């Protein structure tokens, strides 16, 4: 039954602190508009590591945080350590000597900090809310994630025009999350496994494990195909002669604007469509990739970026909201950390995908978009004709 019974009432400061966890979620993308500048400054190095290195460290730190959150270590402590490392690793490249090795070390520290916080926002939403309110809050979390992305990416792109190292001053926005962390809501440190004849949703069944596995695989595959598009958007704009870092930064900001719109509407969409929000999201992702692939003007390419932003902001909360129907509440942090960690692994592995595409087709910008179109259509059809999710939870 879709109910809000048991939802925890948060005061305004607690709600702001909860949303601050989502605000920093797209911090890793602050360097995306500056990738052309970074590539030019480090021509003898694999510049893509600047963007992908954090994801390698996000994965284990996210999994570890999910395993200990609310059990051995409080949510608030994990969040505090995470934002301190986020700020230290994010800002340090501006102050340190010009060294690619030092830059990667800083990005690794940043990744650990981002990973400690990555799964906490969705986990707390699942612990503090249920039913329609839970879906709505997952959508609002996506909205705030995209608002944060707008600020990080616009700042990163604008600062890159001053110099490659100025890009990293964009992480000063993380100070807002640091100021709010003391007000972050804290559920009970230990939630006992339910006993008796009335287990909570998913407890005692294999359905929740299957659902988590399916959502994890889907989000990983979507991430490994979508991350290269965002990472190389400035290169795509340059390849088509439609602008450089500034134009890419503007497009990426509109990507997050589209995500904000979907985040605001997500609660109502999910209430009406349920798991078929995945079908809609995959069709939109295929359409966005097609527009980027065949578009020839800055305006058309920007439209493709916006459509892709809307699709990602529909697919991500849909995955978590569907998963919440199956998993027991006390397993939420671990399950969410698995999905978040594995999907972020797709960001680290995307250079291998791009290298493979280059070997096969001689380039990767457009072949990746072709694969994205095909995958989006395939997944959309799958959820209409052969939905793999368990059926024993409505």
Tab-separated table of C-alpha atoms in Angstrom:
chain	number	residue	atom	x	y	z
A	1	UNK	CA	0.000	0.000	0.000
A	2	UNK	CA	1.279	3.489	-0.871
A	3	UNK	CA	1.298	5.315	2.402
A	4	UNK	CA	3.191	7.976	4.222
A	5	UNK	CA	2.792	6.355	7.598
A	6	UNK	CA	5.966	6.412	9.613
A	7	UNK	CA	7.498	9.341	7.730
A	8	UNK	CA	9.781	11.410	9.906
A	9	UNK	CA	9.044	15.132	10.179
A	10	UNK	CA	12.155	17.203	9.473
A	11	UNK	CA	12.540	20.831	10.491
A	12	UNK	CA	13.730	23.345	7.851
A	13	UNK	CA	17.415	23.155	8.839
A	14	UNK	CA	17.367	19.362	8.801
A	15	UNK	CA	15.703	19.378	5.387
A	16	UNK	CA	18.293	21.857	4.083
A	17	UNK	CA	21.097	19.666	5.428
A	18	UNK	CA	19.533	16.605	3.773
A	19	UNK	CA	19.316	18.436	0.452
A	20	UNK	CA	22.955	19.567	0.849
A	21	UNK	CA	23.950	15.912	0.410
A	22	UNK	CA	22.376	16.048	-3.056
A	23	UNK	CA	23.845	19.492	-3.777
A	24	UNK	CA	27.413	18.156	-3.902
A	25	UNK	CA	26.554	15.018	-5.888
A	26	UNK	CA	27.506	16.510	-9.269
A	27	UNK	CA	30.680	18.145	-8.020
A	28	UNK	CA	32.762	15.700	-10.037
A	29	UNK	CA	31.377	17.286	-13.220
A	30	UNK	CA	32.801	20.733	-12.430
A	31	UNK	CA	35.786	19.942	-14.662
A	32	UNK	CA	33.664	18.757	-17.625
A	33	UNK	CA	33.388	22.161	-19.359
A	34	UNK	CA	37.153	22.624	-18.938
A	35	UNK	CA	38.287	19.313	-20.449
A	36	UNK	CA	39.496	20.951	-23.664
A	37	UNK	CA	41.618	23.387	-21.614
A	38	UNK	CA	42.982	20.573	-19.454
A	39	UNK	CA	43.760	18.471	-22.529
A	40	UNK	CA	45.709	21.370	-24.042
A	41	UNK	CA	47.641	21.962	-20.806
A	42	UNK	CA	48.572	18.278	-20.318
A	43	UNK	CA	49.073	17.099	-23.915
A	44	UNK	CA	51.482	14.301	-22.935
A	45	UNK	CA	49.201	12.803	-20.297
A	46	UNK	CA	45.902	10.940	-20.281
A	47	UNK	CA	43.854	14.016	-19.434
A	48	UNK	CA	40.655	11.932	-19.133
A	49	UNK	CA	41.940	10.679	-15.772
A	50	UNK	CA	41.283	14.132	-14.326
A	51	UNK	CA	37.585	13.454	-14.761
A	52	UNK	CA	37.541	9.694	-14.185
A	53	UNK	CA	40.038	9.309	-11.317
A	54	UNK	CA	37.489	10.400	-8.672
A	55	UNK	CA	35.080	7.671	-9.742
A	56	UNK	CA	37.651	4.964	-8.998
A	57	UNK	CA	37.745	6.119	-5.376
A	58	UNK	CA	34.053	6.944	-5.168
A	59	UNK	CA	33.218	3.267	-5.663
A	60	UNK	CA	34.989	1.690	-2.625
A	61	UNK	CA	34.282	4.642	-0.334
A	62	UNK	CA	30.585	4.560	-1.267
A	63	UNK	CA	30.357	0.817	-0.622
A	64	UNK	CA	32.156	1.178	2.713
A	65	UNK	CA	29.961	4.090	3.781
A	66	UNK	CA	26.821	2.118	2.944
A	67	UNK	CA	28.025	-0.834	5.000
A	68	UNK	CA	28.747	1.196	8.159
A	69	UNK	CA	26.240	4.094	7.966
A	70	UNK	CA	23.970	4.099	11.000
A	71	UNK	CA	25.617	0.947	12.370
A	72	UNK	CA	29.259	1.567	13.236
A	73	UNK	CA	29.476	5.226	12.228
A	74	UNK	CA	26.750	7.853	12.226
A	75	UNK	CA	25.457	9.372	9.006
A	76	UNK	CA	26.533	12.799	10.218
A	77	UNK	CA	30.127	11.738	10.887
A	78	UNK	CA	30.451	10.151	7.447
A	79	UNK	CA	28.994	13.258	5.863
A	80	UNK	CA	31.351	15.573	7.765
A	81	UNK	CA	34.489	13.648	6.831
A	82	UNK	CA	33.223	13.427	3.271
A	83	UNK	CA	32.691	17.154	2.792
A	84	UNK	CA	36.085	18.000	4.334
A	85	UNK	CA	37.842	15.650	1.884
A	86	UNK	CA	35.621	16.960	-0.939
A	87	UNK	CA	36.816	20.501	-0.241
A	88	UNK	CA	40.456	19.586	0.377
A	89	UNK	CA	40.864	17.455	-2.729
A	90	UNK	CA	38.713	19.726	-4.868
A	91	UNK	CA	40.434	23.014	-4.069
A	92	UNK	CA	44.051	21.854	-3.652
A	93	UNK	CA	44.974	21.799	-7.398
A	94	UNK	CA	44.583	25.572	-7.506
A	95	UNK	CA	47.204	26.073	-4.785
A	96	UNK	CA	49.664	23.231	-5.489
A	97	UNK	CA	52.475	23.229	-8.076
A	98	UNK	CA	51.693	22.448	-11.696
A	99	UNK	CA	52.008	18.652	-11.589
A	100	UNK	CA	49.797	16.071	-13.272
A	101	UNK	CA	50.698	13.508	-10.589
A	102	UNK	CA	49.732	15.853	-7.749
A	103	UNK	CA	46.541	16.723	-9.595
A	104	UNK	CA	45.547	13.041	-9.764
A	105	UNK	CA	46.309	12.590	-6.052
A	106	UNK	CA	44.002	15.509	-5.284
A	107	UNK	CA	41.311	14.042	-7.503
A	108	UNK	CA	41.615	10.750	-5.623
A	109	UNK	CA	41.142	12.527	-2.265
A	110	UNK	CA	38.192	14.373	-3.739
A	111	UNK	CA	36.731	11.042	-4.927
A	112	UNK	CA	36.934	9.524	-1.447
A	113	UNK	CA	35.110	12.516	0.017
A	114	UNK	CA	32.446	12.469	-2.694
A	115	UNK	CA	32.009	8.716	-2.255
A	116	UNK	CA	31.429	8.946	1.501
A	117	UNK	CA	28.464	11.233	0.823
A	118	UNK	CA	27.244	9.717	-2.452
A	119	UNK	CA	24.653	7.282	-1.097
A	120	UNK	CA	23.666	9.076	2.119
A	121	UNK	CA	21.087	11.425	0.609
A	122	UNK	CA	18.939	8.700	-0.961
A	123	UNK	CA	19.425	6.442	2.065
A	124	UNK	CA	18.169	9.151	4.431
A	125	UNK	CA	15.189	9.866	2.180
A	126	UNK	CA	14.246	6.183	2.346
A	127	UNK	CA	14.668	6.187	6.129
A	128	UNK	CA	12.747	9.424	6.705
A	129	UNK	CA	9.931	9.115	4.158
A	130	UNK	CA	7.621	6.484	2.677
A	131	UNK	CA	5.131	6.176	-0.167
A	132	UNK	CA	4.275	9.173	-2.353
A	133	UNK	CA	6.286	11.523	-0.173
A	134	UNK	CA	9.354	9.336	-0.588
A	135	UNK	CA	9.094	9.440	-4.398
A	136	UNK	CA	8.555	13.197	-4.292
A	137	UNK	CA	11.618	13.713	-2.071
A	138	UNK	CA	13.755	11.540	-4.351
A	139	UNK	CA	12.660	13.840	-7.162
A	140	UNK	CA	13.463	16.957	-5.164
A	141	UNK	CA	16.846	15.458	-4.372
A	142	UNK	CA	17.424	15.106	-8.118
A	143	UNK	CA	16.341	18.717	-8.564
A	144	UNK	CA	18.882	19.919	-5.974
A	145	UNK	CA	21.553	17.668	-7.507
A	146	UNK	CA	21.028	19.433	-10.807
A	147	UNK	CA	20.958	22.881	-9.213
A	148	UNK	CA	24.322	22.072	-7.680
A	149	UNK	CA	25.488	20.845	-11.062
A	150	UNK	CA	24.516	24.175	-12.641
A	151	UNK	CA	26.638	26.096	-10.159
A	152	UNK	CA	29.624	23.734	-10.288
A	153	UNK	CA	29.670	23.477	-14.078
A	154	UNK	CA	29.045	27.153	-14.834
A	155	UNK	CA	31.718	28.149	-12.342
A	156	UNK	CA	34.134	25.537	-13.678
A	157	UNK	CA	33.617	26.613	-17.297
A	158	UNK	CA	33.885	30.349	-16.556
A	159	UNK	CA	36.943	29.939	-14.323
A	160	UNK	CA	38.644	27.767	-16.958
A	161	UNK	CA	38.805	30.836	-19.197
A	162	UNK	CA	41.136	32.412	-16.613
A	163	UNK	CA	43.394	29.367	-16.466
A	164	UNK	CA	43.172	25.593	-16.154
A	165	UNK	CA	43.875	25.627	-12.404
A	166	UNK	CA	41.189	28.236	-11.689
A	167	UNK	CA	38.629	25.584	-12.606
A	168	UNK	CA	39.043	23.963	-9.198
A	169	UNK	CA	37.919	27.075	-7.318
A	170	UNK	CA	34.414	25.994	-8.277
A	171	UNK	CA	34.549	23.632	-5.297
A	172	UNK	CA	34.211	26.613	-2.944
A	173	UNK	CA	30.475	25.962	-3.267
A	174	UNK	CA	31.068	22.935	-1.046
A	175	UNK	CA	31.417	25.306	1.911
A	176	UNK	CA	27.611	25.591	1.908
A	177	UNK	CA	27.305	21.858	2.577
A	178	UNK	CA	29.962	22.082	5.295
A	179	UNK	CA	27.977	24.816	7.059
A	180	UNK	CA	24.829	22.663	7.096
A	181	UNK	CA	26.289	19.299	8.069
A	182	UNK	CA	25.705	19.808	11.817
A	183	UNK	CA	21.938	19.931	11.165
A	184	UNK	CA	21.840	16.738	9.102
A	185	UNK	CA	19.081	14.370	10.303
A	186	UNK	CA	20.270	11.202	12.023
A	187	UNK	CA	18.083	8.077	12.082
A	188	UNK	CA	18.513	5.510	14.840
A	189	UNK	CA	22.089	4.221	14.884
A	190	UNK	CA	20.915	0.637	14.783
A	191	UNK	CA	17.675	-0.601	13.280
A	192	UNK	CA	16.904	-4.166	14.356
A	193	UNK	CA	15.891	-6.723	11.777
A	194	UNK	CA	12.084	-7.061	11.977
A	195	UNK	CA	10.721	-10.125	13.747
A	196	UNK	CA	7.299	-11.715	13.924
A	197	UNK	CA	4.689	-12.618	11.362
A	198	UNK	CA	4.582	-9.318	9.465
A	199	UNK	CA	7.944	-8.593	7.834
A	200	UNK	CA	8.495	-5.301	6.078
A	201	UNK	CA	8.644	-5.048	2.301
A	202	UNK	CA	11.148	-7.436	0.813
A	203	UNK	CA	12.296	-9.071	4.060
A	204	UNK	CA	12.595	-12.823	3.863
A	205	UNK	CA	12.229	-12.910	0.082
A	206	UNK	CA	14.714	-13.008	-2.775
A	207	UNK	CA	12.756	-10.315	-4.655
A	208	UNK	CA	14.697	-7.419	-3.168
A	209	UNK	CA	18.046	-8.965	-4.105
A	210	UNK	CA	16.919	-9.469	-7.679
A	211	UNK	CA	15.542	-5.931	-7.882
A	212	UNK	CA	18.771	-4.425	-6.516
A	213	UNK	CA	20.822	-6.498	-8.970
A	214	UNK	CA	18.753	-5.419	-11.977
A	215	UNK	CA	18.733	-1.728	-11.052
A	216	UNK	CA	22.486	-1.875	-10.394
A	217	UNK	CA	23.234	-3.346	-13.817
A	218	UNK	CA	20.942	-0.888	-15.604
A	219	UNK	CA	22.401	2.158	-13.875
A	220	UNK	CA	25.967	0.926	-14.499
A	221	UNK	CA	25.316	0.482	-18.224
A	222	UNK	CA	23.587	3.845	-18.505
A	223	UNK	CA	26.445	5.545	-16.653
A	224	UNK	CA	29.197	4.005	-18.764
A	225	UNK	CA	27.483	5.274	-21.931
A	226	UNK	CA	26.337	8.688	-20.672
A	227	UNK	CA	29.467	9.729	-18.754
A	228	UNK	CA	31.667	9.972	-21.892
A	229	UNK	CA	29.092	12.290	-23.471
A	230	UNK	CA	29.293	14.712	-20.543
A	231	UNK	CA	33.064	14.351	-20.203
A	232	UNK	CA	33.665	15.153	-23.883
A	233	UNK	CA	30.861	17.591	-24.588
A	234	UNK	CA	33.297	20.466	-25.130
A	235	UNK	CA	35.213	18.309	-27.636
A	236	UNK	CA	31.949	17.489	-29.444
A	237	UNK	CA	31.101	21.183	-29.717
A	238	UNK	CA	34.578	21.898	-31.080
A	239	UNK	CA	34.414	18.973	-33.522
A	240	UNK	CA	31.223	20.418	-34.996
A	241	UNK	CA	32.551	23.987	-34.956
A	242	UNK	CA	29.811	25.229	-32.649
A	243	UNK	CA	31.893	26.637	-29.767
A	244	UNK	CA	34.361	25.643	-27.068
A	245	UNK	CA	34.487	25.513	-23.281
A	246	UNK	CA	32.057	28.400	-22.716
A	247	UNK	CA	29.414	27.019	-25.100
A	248	UNK	CA	29.833	23.566	-23.573
A	249	UNK	CA	29.458	24.997	-20.072
A	250	UNK	CA	26.234	26.736	-21.097
A	251	UNK	CA	24.883	23.511	-22.613
A	252	UNK	CA	25.819	21.485	-19.537
A	253	UNK	CA	24.074	24.046	-17.359
A	254	UNK	CA	20.924	23.615	-19.433
A	255	UNK	CA	21.428	19.849	-19.072
A	256	UNK	CA	20.966	20.359	-15.361
A	257	UNK	CA	18.089	22.806	-15.889
A	258	UNK	CA	16.248	20.043	-17.742
A	259	UNK	CA	17.082	17.746	-14.856
A	260	UNK	CA	15.659	20.277	-12.402
A	261	UNK	CA	12.345	20.333	-14.259
A	262	UNK	CA	12.092	16.537	-14.203
A	263	UNK	CA	13.125	16.424	-10.549
A	264	UNK	CA	10.336	18.814	-9.629
A	265	UNK	CA	7.757	16.755	-11.521
A	266	UNK	CA	9.129	13.322	-10.668
A	267	UNK	CA	6.827	12.502	-7.748
A	268	UNK	CA	3.700	12.912	-9.882
A	269	UNK	CA	5.228	11.123	-12.880
A	270	UNK	CA	6.289	8.129	-10.839
A	271	UNK	CA	2.903	7.928	-9.099
A	272	UNK	CA	1.220	7.633	-12.507
A	273	UNK	CA	3.743	5.564	-14.473
A	274	UNK	CA	5.487	3.455	-11.822
A	275	UNK	CA	8.216	1.277	-13.329
A	276	UNK	CA	7.303	2.539	-16.808
A	277	UNK	CA	9.164	5.750	-15.955
A	278	UNK	CA	12.176	3.657	-16.976
A	279	UNK	CA	10.702	3.161	-20.451
A	280	UNK	CA	10.101	6.882	-20.844
A	281	UNK	CA	13.578	7.685	-19.536
A	282	UNK	CA	15.335	5.317	-21.940
A	283	UNK	CA	13.389	6.624	-24.940
A	284	UNK	CA	14.408	10.165	-23.981
A	285	UNK	CA	18.062	9.165	-23.618
A	286	UNK	CA	18.025	7.613	-27.110
A	287	UNK	CA	16.409	10.768	-28.511
A	288	UNK	CA	19.001	12.987	-26.818
A	289	UNK	CA	21.883	10.929	-28.198
A	290	UNK	CA	20.366	11.098	-31.704
A	291	UNK	CA	20.071	14.892	-31.536
A	292	UNK	CA	23.695	15.208	-30.430
A	293	UNK	CA	24.856	12.824	-33.129
A	294	UNK	CA	23.070	14.453	-36.075
A	295	UNK	CA	22.708	18.059	-34.896
A	296	UNK	CA	24.865	20.676	-36.594
A	297	UNK	CA	24.193	23.935	-34.746
A	298	UNK	CA	24.857	25.061	-31.209
A	299	UNK	CA	21.128	25.396	-30.498
A	300	UNK	CA	20.308	21.875	-31.702
A	301	UNK	CA	23.230	20.354	-29.800
A	302	UNK	CA	22.126	22.191	-26.674
A	303	UNK	CA	18.623	20.737	-27.130
A	304	UNK	CA	20.156	17.254	-27.249
A	305	UNK	CA	22.044	17.939	-24.039
A	306	UNK	CA	18.830	19.132	-22.357
A	307	UNK	CA	16.917	15.997	-23.418
A	308	UNK	CA	19.728	13.806	-22.085
A	309	UNK	CA	19.674	15.723	-18.813
A	310	UNK	CA	15.956	15.154	-18.483
A	311	UNK	CA	16.349	11.450	-19.189
A	312	UNK	CA	19.103	10.975	-16.594
A	313	UNK	CA	17.105	12.855	-13.988
A	314	UNK	CA	14.152	10.579	-14.687
A	315	UNK	CA	16.090	7.299	-14.712
A	316	UNK	CA	18.149	7.791	-11.540
A	317	UNK	CA	15.337	8.519	-9.039
A	318	UNK	CA	13.153	5.949	-10.817
A	319	UNK	CA	15.730	3.272	-10.063
A	320	UNK	CA	15.884	4.200	-6.381
A	321	UNK	CA	12.108	4.601	-6.043
A	322	UNK	CA	11.475	1.200	-7.648
A	323	UNK	CA	14.145	-0.391	-5.466
A	324	UNK	CA	12.548	1.136	-2.353
A	325	UNK	CA	9.420	-0.946	-3.011
A	326	UNK	CA	11.425	-4.125	-2.495
A	327	UNK	CA	14.234	-3.586	0.004
A	328	UNK	CA	13.776	-3.695	3.799
A	329	UNK	CA	14.315	-0.182	5.257
A	330	UNK	CA	17.287	-1.238	7.406
A	331	UNK	CA	19.101	-2.449	4.268
A	332	UNK	CA	18.622	0.839	2.418
A	333	UNK	CA	22.139	2.313	3.020
A	334	UNK	CA	23.950	-0.817	1.836
A	335	UNK	CA	21.692	-1.410	-1.183
A	336	UNK	CA	21.879	2.212	-2.284
A	337	UNK	CA	25.654	2.259	-1.860
A	338	UNK	CA	25.927	-0.830	-4.080
A	339	UNK	CA	23.885	0.798	-6.839
A	340	UNK	CA	25.666	4.151	-6.491
A	341	UNK	CA	29.137	2.636	-6.249
A	342	UNK	CA	28.791	0.267	-9.189
A	343	UNK	CA	27.181	2.922	-11.397
A	344	UNK	CA	30.064	5.289	-10.627
A	345	UNK	CA	32.450	2.509	-11.613
A	346	UNK	CA	31.003	2.965	-15.081
A	347	UNK	CA	32.448	6.483	-15.092
A	348	UNK	CA	35.938	5.152	-14.386
A	349	UNK	CA	35.678	2.392	-16.988
A	350	UNK	CA	34.367	4.662	-19.736
A	351	UNK	CA	37.902	5.420	-21.071
A	352	UNK	CA	38.268	1.693	-21.767
A	353	UNK	CA	35.007	1.813	-23.713
A	354	UNK	CA	36.217	4.847	-25.660
A	355	UNK	CA	39.545	3.182	-26.398
A	356	UNK	CA	37.740	0.108	-27.693
A	357	UNK	CA	35.478	2.246	-29.871
A	358	UNK	CA	38.523	4.064	-31.258
A	359	UNK	CA	40.181	0.768	-32.162
A	360	UNK	CA	37.019	-0.487	-33.875
A	361	UNK	CA	35.765	2.666	-35.596
A	362	UNK	CA	38.691	5.098	-35.589
A	363	UNK	CA	36.890	7.577	-33.322
A	364	UNK	CA	34.738	7.577	-30.188
A	365	UNK	CA	32.656	10.757	-30.075
A	366	UNK	CA	30.002	9.601	-32.537
A	367	UNK	CA	30.245	5.812	-32.215
A	368	UNK	CA	29.470	6.164	-28.491
A	369	UNK	CA	26.338	8.135	-29.377
A	370	UNK	CA	25.251	5.383	-31.797
A	371	UNK	CA	25.613	2.788	-29.053
A	372	UNK	CA	23.710	5.062	-26.670
A	373	UNK	CA	20.812	5.345	-29.127
A	374	UNK	CA	20.641	1.588	-29.651
A	375	UNK	CA	20.880	0.801	-25.922
A	376	UNK	CA	18.173	3.308	-24.992
A	377	UNK	CA	15.736	1.834	-27.519
A	378	UNK	CA	16.561	-1.730	-26.463
A	379	UNK	CA	16.028	-1.050	-22.751
A	380	UNK	CA	12.780	0.828	-23.418
A	381	UNK	CA	11.387	-2.115	-25.398
A	382	UNK	CA	12.559	-4.554	-22.710
A	383	UNK	CA	10.506	-2.884	-19.985
A	384	UNK	CA	7.422	-2.957	-22.185
A	385	UNK	CA	7.663	-6.511	-23.536
A	386	UNK	CA	9.770	-8.432	-21.005
A	387	UNK	CA	9.993	-6.544	-17.716
A	388	UNK	CA	12.702	-8.340	-15.691
A	389	UNK	CA	11.779	-6.852	-12.312
A	390	UNK	CA	10.038	-9.103	-9.744
A	391	UNK	CA	6.251	-8.890	-9.688
A	392	UNK	CA	5.503	-9.867	-6.104
A	393	UNK	CA	5.706	-6.251	-4.888
A	394	UNK	CA	3.302	-3.760	-6.580
